[in-house]
Coordinates of C-alpha atoms in Angstrom, one line a residue:
M1 CA 21.9 3.5 1.3
Y2 CA 22.0 6.5 -1.1
R3 CA 25.7 7.0 -1.9
G4 CA 25.4 4.5 -4.8
R5 CA 21.7 4.8 -5.6
L6 CA 19.0 7.2 -4.5
W7 CA 15.7 6.0 -3.1
T8 CA 12.9 5.4 -5.7
M9 CA 10.7 8.5 -6.1
R10 CA 7.3 6.9 -6.4
Q11 CA 4.4 9.3 -6.4
Y12 CA 0.9 7.8 -5.7
A13 CA -1.7 8.6 -8.4
G14 CA -5.1 7.4 -9.5
F15 CA -7.6 9.6 -11.2
G16 CA -11.0 8.2 -12.2
S17 CA -10.3 6.8 -15.6
A18 CA -7.3 4.7 -16.7
K19 CA -6.7 7.3 -19.5
S20 CA -6.4 10.3 -17.1
T21 CA -4.3 8.3 -14.7
N22 CA -1.9 7.4 -17.5
E23 CA -1.6 11.1 -18.3
R24 CA -0.7 11.9 -14.7
F25 CA 1.9 9.0 -14.8
R26 CA 3.5 10.6 -17.9
V27 CA 3.6 14.0 -16.3
L28 CA 5.4 12.7 -13.2
L29 CA 7.8 10.5 -15.2
D30 CA 8.7 13.5 -17.3
A31 CA 9.2 15.5 -14.1
G32 CA 11.8 12.9 -12.9
Q33 CA 9.7 10.3 -11.0
T34 CA 11.5 6.9 -11.0
G35 CA 8.6 4.5 -10.2
L36 CA 4.8 4.3 -10.5
S37 CA 2.3 3.9 -7.7
V38 CA -1.3 3.2 -8.5
A39 CA -4.3 4.3 -6.4
F40 CA -7.5 2.3 -7.2
D41 CA -11.0 3.4 -6.7
L42 CA -13.2 1.8 -3.9
P43 CA -15.2 -0.6 -6.1
T44 CA -12.0 -2.0 -7.6
Q45 CA -10.6 -2.4 -4.1
M46 CA -13.8 -4.1 -2.9
G47 CA -14.1 -6.5 -5.9
L48 CA -17.0 -4.7 -7.5
D49 CA -17.4 -3.9 -11.2
S50 CA -18.2 -0.3 -12.1
D51 CA -21.8 -1.3 -13.2
S52 CA -22.6 -3.0 -9.9
A53 CA -25.4 -1.3 -7.9
R54 CA -23.1 -1.3 -4.9
A55 CA -20.5 0.8 -6.9
L56 CA -23.0 3.6 -7.6
G57 CA -21.5 7.0 -6.7
E58 CA -18.0 5.6 -6.0
V59 CA -16.6 4.9 -9.4
G60 CA -13.3 6.7 -9.9
R61 CA -13.6 8.8 -6.8
A62 CA -10.8 7.5 -4.7
G63 CA -8.5 6.4 -7.5
V64 CA -8.6 4.7 -10.9
A65 CA -11.4 2.3 -11.9
I66 CA -10.1 -1.0 -13.3
D67 CA -12.7 -3.5 -14.3
S68 CA -10.7 -5.7 -16.7
V69 CA -7.3 -6.2 -18.3
E70 CA -8.5 -3.8 -21.1
D71 CA -8.5 -1.0 -18.5
M72 CA -5.0 -2.1 -17.3
H73 CA -3.7 -1.8 -20.9
V74 CA -5.0 1.8 -21.1
L75 CA -3.5 2.6 -17.6
L76 CA -0.1 1.4 -18.7
E77 CA 0.0 2.6 -22.3
G78 CA 3.4 3.8 -23.3
I79 CA 5.0 2.8 -20.0
P80 CA 8.1 0.5 -20.4
L81 CA 7.1 -2.2 -18.0
D82 CA 10.4 -4.0 -18.2
K83 CA 12.2 -0.8 -17.1
V84 CA 9.8 1.0 -14.7
S85 CA 8.6 -0.7 -11.4
T86 CA 5.0 -0.3 -10.4
S87 CA 3.5 -0.4 -6.9
M88 CA -0.2 -1.2 -6.6
T89 CA -2.1 -0.3 -3.4
I90 CA -4.6 -3.1 -3.6
N91 CA -5.4 -5.8 -1.0
A92 CA -8.5 -8.0 -1.1
T93 CA -8.3 -8.1 -5.0
A94 CA -4.5 -8.0 -5.1
A95 CA -4.2 -11.5 -6.8
T96 CA -6.6 -10.3 -9.6
L97 CA -4.8 -7.0 -10.2
L98 CA -1.5 -8.7 -10.2
A99 CA -2.8 -11.2 -12.8
M100 CA -4.0 -8.2 -14.9
Y101 CA -0.6 -6.6 -14.8
I102 CA 1.0 -9.9 -15.8
V103 CA -1.4 -10.4 -18.8
A104 CA -1.0 -6.7 -19.9
G105 CA 2.8 -7.3 -19.9
E106 CA 2.6 -10.6 -21.7
E107 CA 0.3 -9.2 -24.4
R108 CA 2.9 -6.5 -25.0
G109 CA 5.6 -9.1 -25.3
I110 CA 7.1 -8.7 -21.8
A111 CA 7.5 -12.0 -19.8
R112 CA 6.3 -12.0 -16.1
D113 CA 9.9 -12.6 -14.9
K114 CA 10.9 -9.3 -16.4
L115 CA 8.2 -7.3 -14.4
S116 CA 9.2 -5.5 -11.2
G117 CA 6.9 -3.9 -8.6
T118 CA 4.8 -4.6 -5.6
V119 CA 1.2 -5.5 -4.7
Q120 CA 0.2 -4.3 -1.2
N121 CA -1.7 -7.5 -0.5
D122 CA -1.8 -6.8 3.2
I123 CA -5.3 -8.0 4.3
L124 CA -4.6 -8.0 8.1
K125 CA -4.4 -4.2 8.3
E126 CA -7.6 -4.0 6.3
Y127 CA -9.4 -5.8 9.2
I128 CA -7.5 -3.5 11.7
A129 CA -7.7 -0.1 10.2
R130 CA -8.8 0.4 6.6
G131 CA -11.8 -1.8 5.8
T132 CA -11.4 -2.9 2.2
Y133 CA -11.8 -6.6 2.9
I134 CA -14.0 -9.1 1.1
Y135 CA -13.5 -12.6 2.4
P136 CA -13.0 -14.0 5.9
P137 CA -9.4 -14.1 7.3
G138 CA -8.8 -17.8 6.7
P139 CA -9.2 -17.9 2.9
S140 CA -7.7 -14.4 2.6
M141 CA -4.5 -15.5 4.3
A142 CA -4.4 -18.7 2.1
L143 CA -4.7 -16.5 -1.0
I144 CA -1.8 -14.3 0.2
A145 CA 0.4 -17.3 0.8
E146 CA -0.5 -18.5 -2.8
V147 CA 0.7 -15.1 -4.1
F148 CA 3.9 -15.5 -2.1
R149 CA 4.4 -18.9 -3.7
F150 CA 3.6 -17.8 -7.2
C151 CA 5.9 -14.7 -7.1
A152 CA 8.8 -16.8 -5.5
E153 CA 8.5 -19.3 -8.4
E154 CA 7.7 -17.1 -11.4
M155 CA 8.3 -13.4 -10.6
P156 CA 11.7 -13.0 -9.0
N157 CA 11.6 -9.1 -9.2
W158 CA 8.2 -8.7 -7.7
N159 CA 7.4 -8.0 -4.1
P160 CA 4.3 -10.1 -3.2
I161 CA 3.3 -8.0 -0.2
S162 CA 3.8 -4.5 1.3
I163 CA 3.1 -4.9 5.0
S164 CA 1.7 -1.6 5.9
G165 CA 1.9 0.5 9.0
Y166 CA 0.9 3.6 7.1
H167 CA -2.8 2.9 7.3
I168 CA -2.6 1.9 10.9
R169 CA -0.9 5.3 11.6
E170 CA -3.5 7.1 9.5
A171 CA -6.2 5.6 11.7
G172 CA -4.7 7.2 14.8
A173 CA -2.0 4.9 16.0
T174 CA 1.2 6.2 17.6
A175 CA 4.6 5.6 16.2
V176 CA 5.2 2.7 18.6
Q177 CA 1.8 1.1 17.6
E178 CA 2.6 1.6 13.9
L179 CA 5.9 -0.2 14.3
A180 CA 4.6 -3.0 16.6
F181 CA 1.4 -3.8 14.8
T182 CA 3.2 -3.9 11.4
L183 CA 5.7 -6.4 12.7
A184 CA 3.1 -8.4 14.5
N185 CA 1.3 -8.8 11.2
T186 CA 4.6 -9.7 9.6
I187 CA 5.0 -12.6 12.1
E188 CA 1.6 -13.9 11.1
Y189 CA 2.2 -13.7 7.4
V190 CA 5.6 -15.5 7.6
T191 CA 4.2 -18.1 9.9
R192 CA 1.3 -18.9 7.6
A193 CA 3.6 -19.1 4.6
I194 CA 5.9 -21.5 6.3
E195 CA 3.0 -23.6 7.4
T196 CA 2.0 -24.0 3.7
G197 CA 5.4 -25.5 3.0
L198 CA 7.4 -22.4 1.8
A199 CA 11.0 -22.1 3.0
V200 CA 11.5 -18.7 4.7
D201 CA 14.5 -17.8 2.5
S202 CA 12.5 -18.6 -0.7
F203 CA 9.9 -15.8 -0.2
A204 CA 10.9 -13.5 2.7
P205 CA 13.7 -11.7 0.8
R206 CA 10.9 -10.1 -1.3
L207 CA 8.8 -8.9 1.6
S208 CA 8.4 -5.2 1.6
F209 CA 7.1 -2.6 4.1
F210 CA 5.2 0.6 4.0
F211 CA 5.5 3.2 6.8
A212 CA 4.2 6.7 7.5
A213 CA 6.5 9.7 8.0
H214 CA 5.0 12.3 10.4
S215 CA 6.4 15.6 11.6
D216 CA 8.3 14.7 14.8
L217 CA 11.6 14.5 12.9
F218 CA 13.6 12.6 15.5
E219 CA 10.9 10.2 16.5
E220 CA 10.3 9.2 12.9
V221 CA 14.0 8.7 12.2
A222 CA 14.3 6.6 15.3
K223 CA 11.2 4.6 14.3
F224 CA 12.7 3.6 11.0
R225 CA 16.0 2.6 12.7
A226 CA 14.1 0.6 15.3
A227 CA 12.1 -1.1 12.6
R228 CA 15.2 -2.4 10.9
R229 CA 16.7 -3.6 14.1
L230 CA 13.6 -5.3 15.4
Y231 CA 12.8 -6.9 12.0
A232 CA 16.3 -8.4 11.8
R233 CA 16.0 -9.8 15.3
I234 CA 12.6 -11.3 14.6
M235 CA 13.6 -12.9 11.3
R236 CA 16.9 -14.3 12.6
G237 CA 15.6 -15.3 16.0
R238 CA 12.1 -16.7 15.3
F239 CA 12.4 -17.9 11.7
H240 CA 16.1 -18.6 11.4
A241 CA 16.3 -16.5 8.3
S242 CA 19.6 -15.7 6.5
E243 CA 21.2 -12.3 6.9
S244 CA 20.0 -11.1 3.5
T245 CA 16.4 -12.2 4.3
A246 CA 16.5 -10.2 7.5
R247 CA 17.0 -6.9 5.8
L248 CA 14.0 -4.5 6.0
R249 CA 13.1 -2.8 2.8
F250 CA 10.4 -0.1 3.0
H251 CA 8.5 2.5 1.2
T252 CA 7.4 5.7 3.0
Q253 CA 4.6 8.1 2.5
T254 CA 4.4 11.5 4.2
G255 CA 1.5 11.6 6.6
G256 CA -1.9 12.2 4.9
V257 CA -3.6 12.7 8.3
T258 CA -1.2 15.5 9.1
L259 CA -2.3 17.7 6.2
T260 CA -4.6 20.5 6.9
A261 CA -7.3 22.0 4.8
Q262 CA -6.8 25.3 6.6
Q263 CA -3.8 27.3 5.2
P264 CA -2.9 24.4 2.8
L265 CA 0.5 25.9 1.8
N266 CA 1.7 25.1 5.3
N267 CA 1.6 21.5 4.1
V268 CA 4.5 22.2 1.8
V269 CA 6.7 22.7 4.9
R270 CA 5.2 19.6 6.7
V271 CA 6.0 17.4 3.7
A272 CA 9.5 18.7 3.5
V273 CA 10.2 17.9 7.2
Q274 CA 8.5 14.5 6.8
S275 CA 10.5 13.6 3.6
L276 CA 13.7 14.5 5.4
A277 CA 12.7 12.2 8.3
A278 CA 12.1 9.3 5.8
T279 CA 15.4 9.8 4.1
L280 CA 17.4 10.3 7.3
G281 CA 15.8 7.1 8.4
G282 CA 16.9 5.2 5.3
T283 CA 13.7 4.6 3.2
Q284 CA 14.2 2.8 -0.1
S285 CA 11.2 4.4 -1.7
L286 CA 9.2 7.6 -1.0
H287 CA 5.9 9.3 -1.9
T288 CA 5.5 13.0 -0.9
N289 CA 1.9 14.3 -0.6
G290 CA 0.5 17.3 -2.5
Y291 CA -0.2 20.3 -0.3
D292 CA -3.8 20.4 -1.5
E293 CA -4.7 16.8 -0.7
A294 CA -6.8 17.7 2.4
L295 CA -9.1 19.5 -0.1
A296 CA -9.2 17.2 -3.2
L297 CA -7.2 14.9 -5.4
P298 CA -3.8 16.7 -5.9
T299 CA -3.5 19.1 -8.8
V300 CA -0.7 18.7 -11.3
E301 CA 1.1 21.7 -9.7
A302 CA 0.8 20.3 -6.2
A303 CA 2.0 16.8 -7.3
T304 CA 4.9 18.3 -9.2
L305 CA 6.0 20.4 -6.2
A306 CA 5.8 17.3 -4.0
L307 CA 8.1 15.5 -6.4
R308 CA 10.4 18.6 -6.5
T309 CA 10.6 18.4 -2.6
Q310 CA 12.1 14.9 -2.9
Q311 CA 14.5 16.1 -5.5
I312 CA 15.7 19.0 -3.4
V313 CA 16.2 16.7 -0.4
A314 CA 18.1 14.3 -2.7
F315 CA 20.3 16.7 -4.5
E316 CA 20.7 19.8 -2.3
S317 CA 20.4 18.7 1.4
G318 CA 23.5 16.5 1.7
V319 CA 21.4 13.7 3.2
T320 CA 22.8 11.3 0.6
N321 CA 26.5 11.8 1.6
T322 CA 26.6 9.1 4.3
A323 CA 24.5 6.2 5.5
D324 CA 22.5 6.7 8.7
P325 CA 23.6 10.3 9.3
L326 CA 22.1 10.5 12.8
A327 CA 23.9 7.4 14.1
G328 CA 25.7 8.1 17.3
S329 CA 23.4 11.0 18.3
Y330 CA 22.7 10.4 22.0
Y331 CA 19.1 11.4 21.6
V332 CA 18.4 9.4 18.4
E333 CA 20.2 6.3 19.7
N334 CA 18.3 6.4 23.0
L335 CA 15.0 7.1 21.2
T336 CA 15.6 4.2 18.8
T337 CA 16.1 1.8 21.7
T338 CA 13.1 3.1 23.6
L339 CA 10.8 2.7 20.5
E340 CA 12.2 -0.8 19.9
E341 CA 11.6 -1.9 23.5
R342 CA 8.0 -0.4 23.7
A343 CA 7.1 -2.0 20.3
L344 CA 8.4 -5.4 21.4
E345 CA 6.2 -5.2 24.5
L346 CA 3.1 -4.7 22.2
I347 CA 4.3 -7.6 19.9
L348 CA 4.5 -9.9 22.9
K349 CA 0.9 -8.9 23.9
V350 CA -0.2 -9.9 20.4
D351 CA 1.7 -13.2 20.8
A352 CA -0.1 -13.8 24.1
L353 CA -3.4 -13.4 22.3
G354 CA -2.4 -16.1 19.7
G355 CA -1.1 -13.9 16.9
S356 CA -2.5 -11.1 14.8
E357 CA -5.6 -12.9 13.4
K358 CA -6.8 -13.8 16.9
A359 CA -5.9 -10.3 18.2
I360 CA -8.0 -8.8 15.4
A361 CA -11.0 -11.1 16.4
A362 CA -10.6 -10.0 20.0
G363 CA -10.6 -6.3 18.9
F364 CA -7.1 -5.7 20.5
F365 CA -5.6 -3.6 17.6
Q366 CA -8.8 -1.7 17.0
E367 CA -9.2 -0.7 20.6
E368 CA -5.6 0.3 21.0
I369 CA -5.7 2.5 17.9
A370 CA -9.1 4.1 18.8
R371 CA -7.8 5.0 22.2
S372 CA -4.7 6.6 20.8
A373 CA -6.7 8.6 18.2
Y374 CA -9.1 9.8 20.9
E375 CA -6.3 10.9 23.2
H376 CA -4.6 12.8 20.4
Q377 CA -7.8 14.6 19.5
L378 CA -8.2 15.6 23.2
R379 CA -4.7 17.1 23.2
V380 CA -5.4 19.0 20.0
E381 CA -8.6 20.4 21.4
A382 CA -6.9 21.4 24.6
G383 CA -4.1 23.1 22.7
E384 CA -1.5 20.8 24.2
T385 CA -0.6 19.5 20.7
V386 CA -0.2 22.5 18.4
I387 CA -1.3 22.3 14.7
V388 CA -0.4 25.5 13.0
G389 CA -3.3 27.1 11.3
V390 CA -5.8 24.9 13.1
N391 CA -5.6 25.5 16.9
R392 CA -2.9 28.2 16.8
F393 CA -2.0 31.0 14.4
V394 CA -5.4 30.7 12.9
D395 CA -6.6 33.2 10.2
D396 CA -10.1 34.0 9.0
E397 CA -9.6 33.1 5.3
G398 CA -12.0 30.5 3.9
L399 CA -10.9 27.2 2.4
P400 CA -9.7 27.5 -1.3
S401 CA -11.8 25.9 -3.9
I402 CA -10.3 23.2 -6.2
P403 CA -12.2 22.0 -9.2
A404 CA -13.3 18.3 -9.2
P405 CA -13.8 16.0 -12.1
D406 CA -17.3 15.2 -13.3
Y407 CA -17.6 11.9 -11.6
S408 CA -21.1 11.2 -12.9
A409 CA -19.9 11.4 -16.5
L410 CA -16.8 9.3 -15.7
E411 CA -19.0 6.6 -14.1
R412 CA -21.4 6.5 -17.1
E413 CA -18.4 6.1 -19.4
Q414 CA -16.9 3.3 -17.3
V415 CA -20.2 1.4 -17.0
E416 CA -20.4 1.5 -20.9
N417 CA -16.9 0.2 -21.1
V418 CA -17.8 -2.8 -19.0
K419 CA -20.9 -3.5 -21.0
R420 CA -19.0 -3.3 -24.3
L421 CA -16.4 -5.7 -22.9
R422 CA -19.0 -8.3 -22.0
K423 CA -20.5 -8.1 -25.5
K424 CA -17.2 -8.5 -27.5
R425 CA -15.4 -11.2 -25.3
K426 CA -15.9 -14.9 -25.8
S427 CA -18.4 -15.8 -23.2
A428 CA -17.6 -19.6 -23.3
E429 CA -14.0 -18.9 -22.5
V430 CA -14.9 -16.7 -19.5
K431 CA -17.4 -19.3 -18.2
S432 CA -14.9 -22.1 -18.5
A433 CA -12.1 -20.1 -16.7
L434 CA -14.4 -19.0 -13.9
A435 CA -15.7 -22.6 -13.5
A436 CA -12.1 -23.9 -13.1
L437 CA -11.4 -21.2 -10.5
R438 CA -14.6 -22.0 -8.6
E439 CA -13.7 -25.7 -8.5
A440 CA -10.2 -25.1 -7.4
S441 CA -11.2 -22.7 -4.6
A442 CA -13.8 -25.0 -3.1
P443 CA -13.2 -25.9 0.6
N444 CA -10.8 -28.8 1.0
S445 CA -10.1 -28.8 -2.7
N446 CA -6.8 -30.4 -3.8
G447 CA -7.1 -28.9 -7.2
P448 CA -4.7 -26.7 -9.1
R449 CA -3.1 -23.6 -7.4
L450 CA -5.2 -20.5 -7.8
M451 CA -2.9 -17.8 -9.3
P452 CA -2.5 -19.5 -12.7
L453 CA -6.3 -19.9 -12.8
I454 CA -6.8 -16.3 -12.0
V455 CA -4.4 -15.3 -14.7
D456 CA -6.4 -17.6 -17.2
A457 CA -9.6 -15.8 -16.1
V458 CA -8.1 -12.4 -16.6
R459 CA -6.7 -13.4 -20.0
A460 CA -10.2 -14.5 -21.1
R461 CA -11.4 -11.0 -20.1
A462 CA -13.2 -11.9 -16.8
T463 CA -13.8 -8.8 -14.7
V464 CA -12.6 -8.0 -11.2
G465 CA -16.2 -8.4 -10.0
E466 CA -16.7 -11.8 -11.6
I467 CA -13.5 -13.2 -10.2
S468 CA -14.3 -11.9 -6.7
E469 CA -17.9 -13.3 -6.9
T470 CA -16.5 -16.7 -8.0
L471 CA -14.2 -16.8 -4.9
A472 CA -16.9 -15.5 -2.6
T473 CA -19.2 -18.4 -3.7
N474 CA -16.9 -20.7 -1.8
W475 CA -15.3 -18.5 0.8
G476 CA -18.2 -16.2 1.8
L477 CA -18.0 -12.5 2.8
Y478 CA -16.4 -11.2 6.0
R479 CA -18.6 -9.4 8.5
P480 CA -16.8 -8.1 11.6

């Protein structure tokens, strides 16, 4: 826990261009952040280059635009990659962005086995709650298993997946649903990896998790405690994993959906309560939201205050003095057991449907979450659930104005960057690398494994869009 080592303070950041995001990273590192976390823009997440017609109007808006390894170099300039771990919130294109991180490291003289960090790489929750999928579930799951294999063999300090309840919670799930659906997806991933021939103890020790922390302090603490207990029982009971493999390691983010645009300074208090819940619950890594995030990308002041919140909890609250400080509380112990039992009931329902992939196809997760979100909204509108500044203690002040970047200029610059890259790179090398990837990803292909070929394509300066299109040629696009 925290007596020998604090949790990693890992603030999520991504601002349009690689250069401006690098600047934010440096500000946060100078302020005491201990790990990086990258937010990518929507085109990068969807496998589109910035000059694609489908990317128009979205370049750089939801995070940083990364088209090639050249952008990755700018993003990571001056960052000691062999000393700082990096988490990347990327899913459908996770294998490509991981390859870019590897090549950026190697071109700076840092071997891949010295890199540490995480790719989110959790495609099931994209089908359930978030929507940044590209390919159908079958080949997507096969690619995830390939990343598991590659990292187990070549990147011992890298987490090949962050199985995410956070986005499920953001879509409207309850704490029980967040816990149950995350672990149901875990069962699917582990099962698929084992079916490809991987031994559970060869890859599962590097599985990582990502949960939300909301404002019901004791429910959130109990949720984290229940998650550890239930995960250990699943890994030992279903998969016969070793004790060390059965340890749950998780990152937490304070609840974005709990932030209010009205009276935004109230969010400072919400984030403080939520960060306390995460740390009392034993998180290994934490992001605290900026108070102004319901209005815009967080300002430097808001992001710094969010980091200071973690530091105050760490160094002033006493939460680090003992492991599991709320253990033995009648209320917390009972609530932990209740959440575990209710989550297990939902997991067994998913089992009865044939696992997560079939449950997604049947709409089970989606309907459960939509119902919970609707019921929550009814309680808010009826005043049964109080949100300070929204349905009680309301004032007449308008929403504050926060300046936004010039996204049109940013997009034009990024499009020019892509065009310049295509002119200066060696086209023959790109075509050869993409042809090898196309051949190896063909249905029923017994060709080489894909990750080394994706790394080759990235090294040749193939773009995110070109690699995604190459795979889609064989795999098709998912349409729910």
